[in-house]
XYZ file of C-alpha atoms in Angstrom:
679
model
C -22.752 -25.545 5.758
C -19.687 -24.329 3.832
C -16.772 -22.798 5.690
C -15.995 -19.084 5.557
C -12.491 -17.837 4.844
C -10.983 -14.665 6.259
C -7.987 -12.534 5.333
C -6.112 -13.957 8.328
C -3.536 -16.321 6.834
C -1.134 -19.101 7.752
C 2.251 -18.559 6.117
C 4.441 -21.560 5.297
C 8.055 -20.909 4.329
C 10.601 -23.338 2.920
C 13.618 -21.865 4.694
C 16.091 -24.202 3.013
C 15.037 -23.200 -0.497
C 15.069 -19.520 0.474
C 18.608 -19.820 1.861
C 19.728 -21.714 -1.245
C 18.537 -18.979 -3.624
C 18.391 -15.735 -1.632
C 20.019 -13.643 1.016
C 18.073 -11.236 3.234
C 19.863 -8.189 4.640
C 18.527 -5.778 7.242
C 19.838 -2.204 7.167
C 19.454 -0.204 10.385
C 20.110 3.458 11.099
C 21.046 4.982 14.431
C 18.795 7.936 13.543
C 15.001 8.013 13.843
C 14.579 6.783 10.267
C 16.551 6.134 7.106
C 16.389 9.630 5.660
C 16.516 8.803 1.941
C 14.762 5.458 2.232
C 15.985 2.933 -0.309
C 17.547 5.708 -2.391
C 20.860 5.410 -0.540
C 21.412 2.142 -2.410
C 21.863 4.135 -5.629
C 25.079 5.516 -4.207
C 26.765 2.105 -4.247
C 29.716 2.152 -6.620
C 29.018 -1.381 -7.826
C 25.764 -1.766 -9.761
C 23.871 -4.188 -7.574
C 20.565 -5.739 -8.562
C 18.019 -6.189 -5.787
C 14.909 -8.383 -5.805
C 12.797 -6.367 -3.360
C 12.753 -4.135 -0.298
C 10.407 -3.831 2.692
C 10.229 -1.133 5.335
C 8.945 -2.785 8.464
C 6.786 -0.907 10.934
C 7.120 -3.981 13.114
C 10.774 -3.103 13.642
C 10.299 0.662 13.351
C 11.171 3.072 10.539
C 14.841 2.560 11.336
C 14.901 -0.786 9.500
C 14.927 -1.715 5.830
C 14.906 -5.359 4.721
C 16.380 -6.213 1.325
C 16.081 -9.431 -0.672
C 19.098 -10.279 -2.833
C 19.498 -13.227 -5.099
C 22.291 -15.385 -3.669
C 24.225 -15.004 -6.889
C 24.089 -11.191 -6.789
C 24.908 -10.986 -3.089
C 28.020 -13.135 -3.457
C 29.376 -10.735 -6.090
C 29.669 -7.770 -3.753
C 31.414 -6.637 -0.610
C 28.506 -4.872 1.115
C 30.660 -3.420 3.894
C 33.042 -1.869 1.415
C 30.144 -0.430 -0.608
C 28.522 1.020 2.506
C 31.721 2.711 3.672
C 31.881 4.742 0.457
C 28.487 6.398 1.058
C 28.247 9.829 2.699
C 26.558 9.445 6.083
C 27.187 5.704 6.178
C 28.351 6.022 9.793
C 24.644 6.064 10.716
C 23.997 2.789 8.900
C 24.713 -0.795 9.848
C 23.536 -4.053 8.309
C 23.000 -7.690 9.220
C 22.852 -10.539 6.708
C 20.628 -13.547 7.448
C 22.349 -16.336 5.598
C 21.322 -19.528 7.395
C 18.044 -21.055 8.560
C 18.558 -20.253 12.241
C 19.184 -16.572 11.483
C 16.344 -16.430 8.969
C 13.850 -17.741 11.505
C 14.506 -14.647 13.626
C 12.683 -12.568 11.004
C 8.907 -12.626 11.244
C 7.113 -14.644 8.578
C 5.057 -11.689 7.263
C 8.238 -9.748 6.402
C 9.802 -12.653 4.523
C 6.521 -13.343 2.725
C 6.222 -9.655 1.751
C 9.797 -9.603 0.446
C 9.060 -12.612 -1.743
C 5.772 -11.107 -2.960
C 7.372 -7.730 -3.696
C 9.986 -9.505 -5.796
C 7.213 -10.385 -8.270
C 7.316 -6.755 -9.440
C 11.039 -6.917 -10.172
C 11.552 -8.076 -13.773
C 14.479 -10.322 -14.620
C 14.800 -9.218 -18.248
C 16.674 -5.985 -17.536
C 18.135 -4.056 -14.637
C 15.808 -1.941 -12.526
C 17.491 0.766 -10.448
C 17.077 0.364 -6.690
C 14.718 3.235 -6.118
C 12.246 1.729 -8.570
C 11.562 -0.739 -5.769
C 9.049 1.086 -3.614
C 8.807 -1.485 -0.838
C 5.229 -2.266 -1.833
C 3.389 -4.641 -4.137
C 0.889 -2.827 -6.345
C -1.654 -4.363 -8.682
C -2.805 -2.151 -11.543
C -5.613 -2.620 -14.058
C -6.351 -0.032 -16.744
C -10.096 -0.203 -16.033
C -9.301 1.636 -12.782
C -7.316 4.427 -14.468
C -8.794 7.858 -15.121
C -7.988 8.540 -18.766
C -9.008 11.506 -20.919
C -8.667 11.817 -24.679
C -7.503 15.194 -25.896
C -6.805 15.826 -29.580
C -6.805 12.078 -30.280
C -4.197 11.562 -27.579
C -4.952 9.677 -24.383
C -3.623 11.070 -21.120
C -3.652 9.126 -17.858
C -4.647 11.534 -15.098
C -4.942 9.050 -12.251
C -3.531 5.595 -11.713
C -5.630 3.781 -9.121
C -4.022 0.621 -7.836
C -4.403 -1.974 -5.108
C -1.581 -2.310 -2.613
C -1.406 -5.899 -1.371
C 0.228 -6.040 2.023
C 0.723 -8.699 4.669
C 0.409 -7.103 8.089
C 2.428 -7.993 11.174
C -0.700 -9.876 12.355
C -0.543 -12.093 9.241
C -3.565 -10.510 7.600
C -3.799 -9.665 3.913
C -4.632 -5.996 3.366
C -6.033 -4.683 0.081
C -5.620 -0.894 0.106
C -6.588 1.436 -2.735
C -3.813 3.892 -3.622
C -4.144 6.795 -6.046
C -1.234 8.159 -8.056
C -2.139 11.529 -9.600
C -0.587 13.046 -12.696
C 1.301 16.270 -11.976
C -0.991 17.897 -14.532
C -3.427 17.946 -11.583
C -0.894 19.514 -9.204
C -2.949 22.698 -8.679
C -5.836 20.595 -7.353
C -3.807 18.386 -5.019
C -3.492 20.794 -2.099
C 0.150 20.700 -1.004
C 1.204 22.108 2.369
C 4.281 23.857 3.698
C 4.976 20.814 5.849
C 4.930 18.566 2.784
C 5.422 20.447 -0.499
C 5.468 18.793 -3.915
C 9.260 18.466 -3.782
C 9.002 15.947 -0.927
C 6.863 13.483 -2.871
C 8.583 10.615 -4.705
C 7.958 10.816 -8.460
C 6.861 7.853 -10.575
C 6.220 7.028 -14.192
C 4.072 4.195 -15.506
C 5.960 1.346 -17.151
C 3.832 -0.257 -19.864
C 6.204 -3.204 -20.207
C 5.700 -4.282 -16.583
C 2.274 -2.626 -16.037
C 3.494 -1.006 -12.850
C 4.894 2.289 -11.600
C 8.637 2.832 -11.349
C 10.419 5.546 -9.423
C 11.980 8.409 -11.382
C 15.598 9.022 -10.419
C 16.988 11.394 -13.006
C 15.213 14.761 -12.906
C 15.902 15.165 -16.642
C 13.503 12.327 -17.334
C 10.592 14.217 -15.766
C 10.148 16.438 -18.810
C 9.870 13.455 -21.163
C 7.264 11.321 -19.409
C 4.027 11.491 -17.478
C 4.882 11.989 -13.803
C 2.751 10.700 -10.934
C 2.816 11.108 -7.168
C 0.999 9.108 -4.518
C -1.588 11.744 -3.616
C -5.329 12.222 -4.092
C -7.256 15.481 -4.312
C -8.517 16.716 -0.914
C -11.987 15.477 0.071
C -11.946 12.849 -2.656
C -11.666 9.130 -2.115
C -10.804 6.524 -4.707
C -12.657 3.233 -4.574
C -12.277 -0.094 -6.317
C -15.003 -2.756 -5.950
C -14.292 -5.591 -3.555
C -15.565 -8.021 -6.166
C -17.348 -7.703 -9.487
C -18.182 -10.904 -11.350
C -20.310 -9.393 -14.144
C -17.477 -10.263 -16.549
C -13.907 -11.548 -16.514
C -12.617 -8.039 -17.255
C -14.530 -6.466 -14.358
C -13.478 -9.267 -12.016
C -9.802 -8.792 -12.864
C -10.133 -5.070 -12.053
C -11.621 -5.739 -8.583
C -9.812 -6.418 -5.303
C -10.556 -10.123 -5.566
C -9.106 -10.048 -9.083
C -5.926 -8.578 -7.591
C -5.855 -11.311 -4.946
C -6.365 -13.970 -7.598
C -3.484 -12.486 -9.602
C -1.256 -12.662 -6.535
C -2.114 -16.275 -5.741
C -1.566 -17.317 -9.352
C 1.899 -15.756 -9.257
C 2.733 -17.327 -5.899
C 1.778 -20.692 -7.334
C 3.684 -20.148 -10.593
C 6.815 -18.342 -9.347
C 7.165 -18.672 -5.577
C 5.748 -22.101 -4.813
C 9.135 -23.534 -3.821
C 9.539 -20.830 -1.152
C 6.087 -19.744 0.009
C 2.546 -21.010 0.464
C -0.431 -19.234 2.009
C -3.609 -20.707 3.494
C -6.632 -18.751 4.701
C -8.014 -19.149 8.200
C -11.590 -20.390 8.208
C -14.779 -20.081 10.263
C -16.475 -23.467 10.455
C -19.352 -22.944 12.925
C -21.580 -19.942 12.554
C -25.169 -18.784 12.644
C -26.294 -17.316 9.333
C -29.202 -14.862 9.394
C -30.596 -14.146 5.905
C -32.418 -10.896 5.261
C -35.936 -11.404 6.604
C -38.714 -10.710 4.105
C -41.232 -10.294 6.932
C -39.174 -7.571 8.593
C -38.638 -5.943 5.181
C -42.386 -5.824 4.501
C -43.059 -4.693 8.048
C -40.549 -1.889 7.600
C -42.076 -0.832 4.267
C -45.591 -0.702 5.680
C -44.421 1.539 8.515
C -42.757 3.914 6.061
C -46.018 4.083 4.122
C -47.969 4.555 7.344
C -45.777 7.515 8.303
C -46.142 9.102 4.885
C -49.916 8.666 4.814
C -50.371 10.626 8.045
C -47.590 13.229 7.805
C -47.568 16.501 5.868
C -44.606 17.412 3.676
C -43.500 21.035 3.395
C -41.132 21.966 0.540
C -38.953 25.040 1.033
C -37.239 26.510 -2.014
C -34.035 28.052 -0.641
C -32.747 28.802 -4.148
C -35.771 30.666 -5.509
C -34.951 30.949 -9.173
C -36.740 29.768 -12.294
C -34.742 26.576 -12.485
C -35.454 25.521 -8.894
C -39.152 26.320 -9.277
C -39.445 24.122 -12.357
C -37.341 21.427 -10.690
C -39.715 21.251 -7.697
C -42.730 20.919 -10.001
C -41.063 17.936 -11.673
C -40.234 16.461 -8.248
C -43.769 16.651 -6.830
C -45.279 13.725 -8.829
C -42.510 11.454 -7.511
C -43.203 12.610 -3.948
C -46.885 11.822 -4.541
C -45.888 8.141 -4.612
C -45.212 8.500 -0.879
C -47.522 11.244 0.377
C -51.120 12.082 -0.530
C -50.914 14.970 -2.997
C -53.056 17.125 -0.719
C -50.411 16.733 2.036
C -47.608 18.135 -0.146
C -47.340 21.897 0.298
C -44.754 24.552 -0.444
C -43.831 27.533 1.729
C -40.983 29.955 2.396
C -40.174 28.781 5.926
C -39.942 25.694 8.119
C -43.286 24.546 9.493
C -43.558 22.998 12.940
C -44.940 19.438 13.229
C -44.407 18.761 9.515
C -41.698 17.049 7.485
C -39.645 19.836 5.917
C -37.678 19.327 2.712
C -35.257 22.183 1.970
C -34.113 22.507 -1.657
C -30.596 23.947 -1.646
C -27.373 24.207 -3.640
C -24.330 21.994 -3.107
C -22.079 22.728 -0.144
C -19.312 24.016 -2.435
C -21.687 26.734 -3.688
C -22.339 28.086 -0.186
C -18.685 27.768 0.822
C -17.802 29.934 -2.175
C -20.124 32.687 -0.948
C -19.551 32.038 2.773
C -23.188 30.999 3.276
C -22.692 27.584 4.838
C -25.498 28.270 7.328
C -27.838 27.037 4.571
C -26.992 23.543 5.821
C -28.008 24.338 9.379
C -30.329 21.791 11.042
C -33.010 22.764 13.536
C -33.297 20.571 16.665
C -36.931 21.606 17.134
C -38.021 20.796 13.575
C -37.849 17.859 11.176
C -35.662 19.081 8.303
C -33.814 17.334 5.487
C -31.746 19.008 2.762
C -32.039 18.032 -0.887
C -29.154 19.273 -3.050
C -30.407 20.229 -6.496
C -27.033 19.587 -8.220
C -26.721 16.085 -6.771
C -30.298 14.925 -7.340
C -30.883 14.150 -11.012
C -34.592 13.708 -11.694
C -33.871 12.230 -15.129
C -31.998 9.235 -13.766
C -33.629 5.856 -13.342
C -32.325 5.777 -9.761
C -34.602 8.629 -8.647
C -36.871 6.216 -6.744
C -33.952 4.772 -4.823
C -32.704 8.274 -4.016
C -36.157 9.401 -2.887
C -36.496 6.285 -0.726
C -33.396 7.430 1.131
C -34.725 10.975 1.520
C -38.094 9.799 2.913
C -36.464 7.411 5.385
C -34.105 10.139 6.569
C -37.094 12.413 7.178
C -38.896 9.688 9.138
C -35.813 8.992 11.283
C -35.379 12.707 12.039
C -39.069 12.944 12.881
C -38.713 9.921 15.183
C -35.844 11.703 16.957
C -37.982 14.818 17.406
C -40.929 12.784 18.713
C -38.610 10.474 20.678
C -40.364 7.386 19.326
C -39.201 4.706 16.868
C -41.780 4.497 14.089
C -39.860 3.397 11.001
C -40.321 -0.179 12.285
C -42.700 -1.697 14.805
C -40.340 -1.842 17.787
C -42.863 -3.893 19.803
C -42.657 -6.690 17.215
C -39.109 -7.443 18.371
C -40.559 -8.653 21.682
C -38.020 -6.940 23.936
C -39.001 -7.021 27.611
C -36.333 -4.618 28.818
C -34.701 -1.313 28.025
C -31.632 -1.140 25.807
C -29.051 1.640 25.939
C -26.760 2.371 22.989
C -23.686 4.547 23.586
C -20.847 6.107 21.621
C -17.991 8.458 22.384
C -18.721 11.926 21.032
C -15.511 13.976 21.165
C -14.932 14.536 24.912
C -18.280 13.225 26.114
C -20.406 10.102 25.868
C -23.795 10.102 24.178
C -26.549 7.564 24.762
C -29.913 6.549 23.322
C -32.161 4.493 25.606
C -35.126 2.646 24.055
C -37.867 1.027 26.144
C -40.000 -1.990 25.062
C -42.589 0.276 23.412
C -39.970 2.095 21.294
C -39.810 5.306 23.322
C -36.350 6.925 22.966
C -34.441 9.047 25.435
C -31.254 10.833 24.350
C -28.637 12.341 26.607
C -25.003 13.317 26.885
C -23.057 11.891 29.799
C -20.458 14.081 31.518
C -18.547 13.503 34.762
C -19.847 14.895 38.034
C -19.458 14.149 41.726
C -22.243 11.566 41.511
C -21.292 9.577 38.399
C -17.492 9.718 38.252
C -17.138 5.940 38.649
C -19.556 5.248 35.801
C -17.884 7.896 33.636
C -14.482 6.316 34.323
C -15.846 2.957 33.124
C -16.957 4.433 29.806
C -13.725 6.389 29.480
C -11.663 3.237 29.997
C -13.731 1.275 27.454
C -13.386 3.769 24.621
C -9.799 4.805 25.367
C -8.586 1.201 25.586
C -9.021 0.754 21.829
C -9.768 3.273 19.072
C -11.636 0.546 17.170
C -14.519 0.489 19.694
C -17.545 1.629 17.679
C -20.131 1.550 20.430
C -21.403 -0.043 23.625
C -24.733 -1.619 24.532
C -26.059 -1.698 28.101
C -28.954 -3.829 29.310
C -31.301 -3.382 32.287
C -28.790 -5.085 34.583
C -26.136 -2.507 33.691
C -24.150 -5.211 31.902
C -22.107 -4.008 28.949
C -21.155 -5.468 25.563
C -18.829 -3.550 23.262
C -18.638 -3.585 19.457
C -15.078 -3.485 18.149
C -14.180 -3.233 14.484
C -11.276 -5.510 13.548
C -8.928 -5.542 10.575
C -10.231 -8.952 9.499
C -12.623 -9.373 6.602
C -14.094 -12.340 4.781
C -12.829 -13.808 1.513
C -15.114 -15.428 -1.094
C -14.012 -18.314 -3.310
C -12.315 -15.939 -5.753
C -10.407 -18.721 -7.503
C -13.613 -20.580 -8.391
C -15.151 -17.336 -9.657
C -12.104 -16.569 -11.801
C -11.968 -20.091 -13.252
C -15.691 -19.953 -14.096
C -15.410 -16.555 -15.780
C -12.276 -17.606 -17.651
C -14.060 -20.696 -18.983
C -17.050 -18.567 -19.938
C -14.777 -16.065 -21.703
C -12.903 -18.725 -23.680
C -13.800 -18.775 -27.370
C -15.180 -22.047 -28.698
C -17.093 -23.175 -31.803
C -19.329 -26.236 -32.052
C -19.826 -28.396 -35.090
C -23.453 -28.053 -36.225
C -24.161 -31.809 -36.144
C -22.613 -32.183 -32.702
C -24.640 -29.215 -31.438
C -27.886 -30.733 -32.712
C -27.101 -33.907 -30.748
C -26.383 -31.892 -27.614
C -29.653 -29.942 -27.872
C -31.614 -33.149 -28.499
C -30.115 -34.870 -25.453
C -30.640 -31.888 -23.109
C -33.536 -31.401 -20.686
C -35.116 -28.649 -22.784
C -38.764 -29.393 -23.582
C -39.189 -31.180 -26.899
C -41.335 -28.522 -28.613
C -38.728 -25.847 -27.974
C -35.930 -28.276 -28.859
C -37.449 -28.628 -32.338
C -37.667 -24.836 -32.669
C -34.003 -24.371 -31.732
C -32.842 -27.112 -34.101
C -34.828 -25.589 -36.985
C -33.166 -22.224 -36.304
C -29.799 -23.961 -36.190
C -30.313 -25.743 -39.515
C -31.218 -22.428 -41.208
C -27.817 -20.987 -40.252
C -25.583 -21.411 -43.270
C -22.479 -22.261 -41.284
C -20.934 -25.551 -40.214
C -19.384 -24.030 -37.056
C -21.438 -22.183 -34.400
C -19.708 -20.001 -31.794
C -20.796 -19.781 -28.141
C -22.103 -16.240 -28.567
C -24.161 -17.263 -31.625
C -25.617 -20.216 -29.734
C -26.657 -18.040 -26.783
C -28.503 -15.695 -29.175
C -30.223 -18.658 -30.803
C -31.659 -19.944 -27.464
C -34.055 -17.144 -26.524
C -35.281 -18.457 -23.130
C -32.974 -17.958 -20.141
C -33.938 -21.202 -18.414
C -33.304 -23.163 -21.624
C -29.894 -21.510 -21.941
C -29.115 -22.567 -18.365
C -30.215 -26.156 -19.020
C -28.193 -26.371 -22.228
C -25.160 -24.705 -20.630
C -25.163 -27.243 -17.796
C -25.598 -30.151 -20.228
C -22.850 -29.003 -22.593
C -20.451 -28.452 -19.682
C -21.069 -31.980 -18.325
C -20.635 -33.507 -21.772
C -17.754 -31.447 -23.160
C -16.264 -29.251 -20.416
C -17.151 -26.154 -22.477
C -18.940 -23.453 -20.454
C -21.483 -21.229 -22.221
C -22.333 -19.044 -19.221
C -21.321 -19.236 -15.559
C -24.610 -17.994 -13.989
C -22.705 -17.011 -10.862
C -25.629 -14.935 -9.607
C -27.905 -17.951 -9.467
C -27.813 -21.102 -7.382
C -24.050 -21.070 -6.762
C -23.997 -17.685 -4.991
C -24.259 -19.142 -1.468
C -21.517 -21.616 -2.326
C -19.045 -19.025 -3.593
C -20.230 -15.878 -1.772
C -21.405 -17.277 1.566
C -18.618 -15.272 3.154
C -20.148 -12.002 1.933
C -23.896 -12.529 2.344
C -26.400 -11.592 5.044
C -25.554 -11.479 8.775
C -23.213 -14.095 10.186
C -22.643 -14.580 13.943
C -20.032 -16.923 15.416
C -17.674 -17.632 18.298
C -14.136 -16.371 17.837
C -11.918 -17.563 20.648
C -12.942 -15.813 23.876
C -15.283 -13.425 22.029
C -18.280 -13.674 19.791
C -17.977 -12.030 16.402
C -20.101 -11.132 13.429
C -19.990 -9.668 9.980
C -22.642 -8.119 7.784
C -22.537 -8.690 4.037
C -24.972 -7.872 1.269
C -28.459 -9.349 1.111
C -28.267 -12.845 -0.355
C -31.575 -12.550 -2.135
C -31.425 -10.659 -5.403
C -27.668 -10.193 -5.105
C -25.906 -7.964 -7.598
C -22.688 -8.976 -9.297
C -20.848 -5.940 -7.910
C -20.094 -5.986 -4.162
C -18.396 -2.652 -3.388
C -17.026 -3.332 0.103
C -15.556 -6.178 2.114
C -17.540 -7.675 4.997
C -15.574 -6.504 8.045
C -15.511 -8.768 11.113
C -16.504 -7.098 14.380
C -15.887 -8.540 17.836
C -18.382 -8.470 20.680
C -16.478 -8.123 23.947
C -17.667 -8.060 27.542
C -16.959 -5.538 30.306
C -16.518 -6.506 33.985
C -17.525 -10.155 33.506
C -20.842 -9.303 31.839
C -22.436 -12.087 29.780
C -22.635 -11.767 26.009
C -26.185 -10.769 25.070
C -25.538 -9.124 21.701
C -27.160 -12.010 19.808
C -30.547 -10.749 21.051
C -29.978 -7.590 19.009
C -29.076 -9.189 15.675
C -32.539 -8.382 14.217
C -31.710 -4.682 14.644
C -29.172 -5.030 11.816
C -31.610 -6.926 9.611
C -33.013 -3.717 8.120
C -32.194 -1.856 4.922
C -33.129 1.732 5.743
C -29.860 2.874 7.341
C -27.950 2.145 4.138
C -30.642 2.243 1.505
C -31.048 -1.278 0.135
C -28.165 -2.681 2.220
C -28.015 -4.218 5.669
C -26.542 -2.071 8.422
C -23.292 -3.137 10.094
C -24.372 -2.026 13.599
C -27.820 -2.135 15.306
C -29.895 0.641 13.760
C -30.436 2.651 17.018
C -26.831 3.831 16.542
C -28.102 5.616 13.409
C -30.674 7.451 15.567
C -27.984 8.374 18.088
C -25.589 9.713 15.453
C -28.358 11.749 13.821
C -29.363 13.209 17.202
C -25.751 14.249 17.849
C -25.462 15.777 14.360
C -28.693 17.774 14.742
C -27.887 19.069 18.214
C -24.240 19.858 17.472
C -25.310 21.687 14.338
């Protein structure tokens, strides 16, 4: 069983080498925060070159750490420079110039200063305010670029901010810098108008953003601010190993870039090692449960009637529904699919509506209203493209949502066979819902009871317990109560798992490397491979017909027309020559390199048990959009940990269509019940 790495790290610093080459200075203000940030450094009379800056939340916004090269620091009289600045009476500084002083600074801050210095080029002078206090990784694949009149304009620069937290965890946060050409869409407020946002321009020489100081420059370059359009969220895949280019643009590509630079440029000062999980219980996605779940979906559809309600009622929507019906007939008997002008009781109701923005424009948002006494699901005509190949996947989601809502109305789990889990007791699932607590209780036969819990003279003590649980930590996602009134809590942490990104990069780099084989040498390699002899002869005949003495990797792959033969030859050539035709990362090596991001994994973590939920290991795609977040299971009032009994309730793929769910699926029922009743 291979170990699993997490983003929790051990930081090793060579203090002597740092002291020999650098000086760290901490600036502190007597005010609440340093008003101009690092910009006050521009007011120094002497032109001083910095390596990096870090604002530390650990020490409060009143502190700014600066990394100088020792050579630069020795050139200046910092006290004299500071005294010449207006408002300098609020500022003081402390230089950490020996090992004993340096060890007073937390390791994450020193590590971040060293990492941030990687963005500071040595070839020419960068002004101080170009140092943002962050380390950003940019890849043009993640930019939003439009071509207008044969000229390309960058509208959005999406980057990955790599940060080491005070808890020594690596954070990979997506940040969006929008071009001021989009300023009308960015939604500024009186509290924070455009003028308060720092302005940046993209430096092609360093492939990073630099701060704009001189306002005259703004008219001559593309200007960006760190702001996204309201209600929009930028995403970058956690990992994508479909190609070297896609990998480099992912979060793991950014992490690989960082570790390469630490090894190449900072190895005499800094080294980082990931914490690992050695003992764990891995629960692969269960085919039996998957088939069981599918049969129950089909069983529901075979006995339920579907009522389609056209809330748009124009020619386009009428035609659209007629095109939709044959796809729905894959789920429901055609005779059970009807259309009417109103919701029908005891049927599954599918309302065809416009997008929310349409109704907001005309102040008709009630079109999205849900009815607690009916099973209703909305299908947005603008967002549901019947011409796409993904229509089946989208319809799967719609049907499952209808079944779940119908289960809530009937107060009975039917999307799976609850009895097959073999529970002998009731389970209660609870969440905090604004100022109250909401619960779903499920008995061994799958019967559900929903209720809201509010304080009264008779349950104040119990209410106080729930209040204390949820208010003790805002990361508590839910609680589970058994028949003995024992409680386990689910708490989301800031830890996530890390795959073997360096192995993936090295494999893709080898695969991407151009190489040509001599024809005679290639014939020998094919002959000595494990490919069956009859096909070997065919491939060699094709090879001889090629009128070239040198054959490239891409030409060879086209020549071998059977995937398994290509795999056999690729393995053989790699063992014989070290040349890699194809990496085949999605095949047998996936559990070796992606074990940290597959299936459900349960393990002990100090005093608590913990788990994470990745993607299904079987049939894995090369693009994994999100990290596998670690969640802790914690006890209340000396209760035992019983959460492991509920692991099968996450081994389903109907909460997130096609993906495993990160919490037991009854929480989905509870959240839907709250949404319907609040609506």
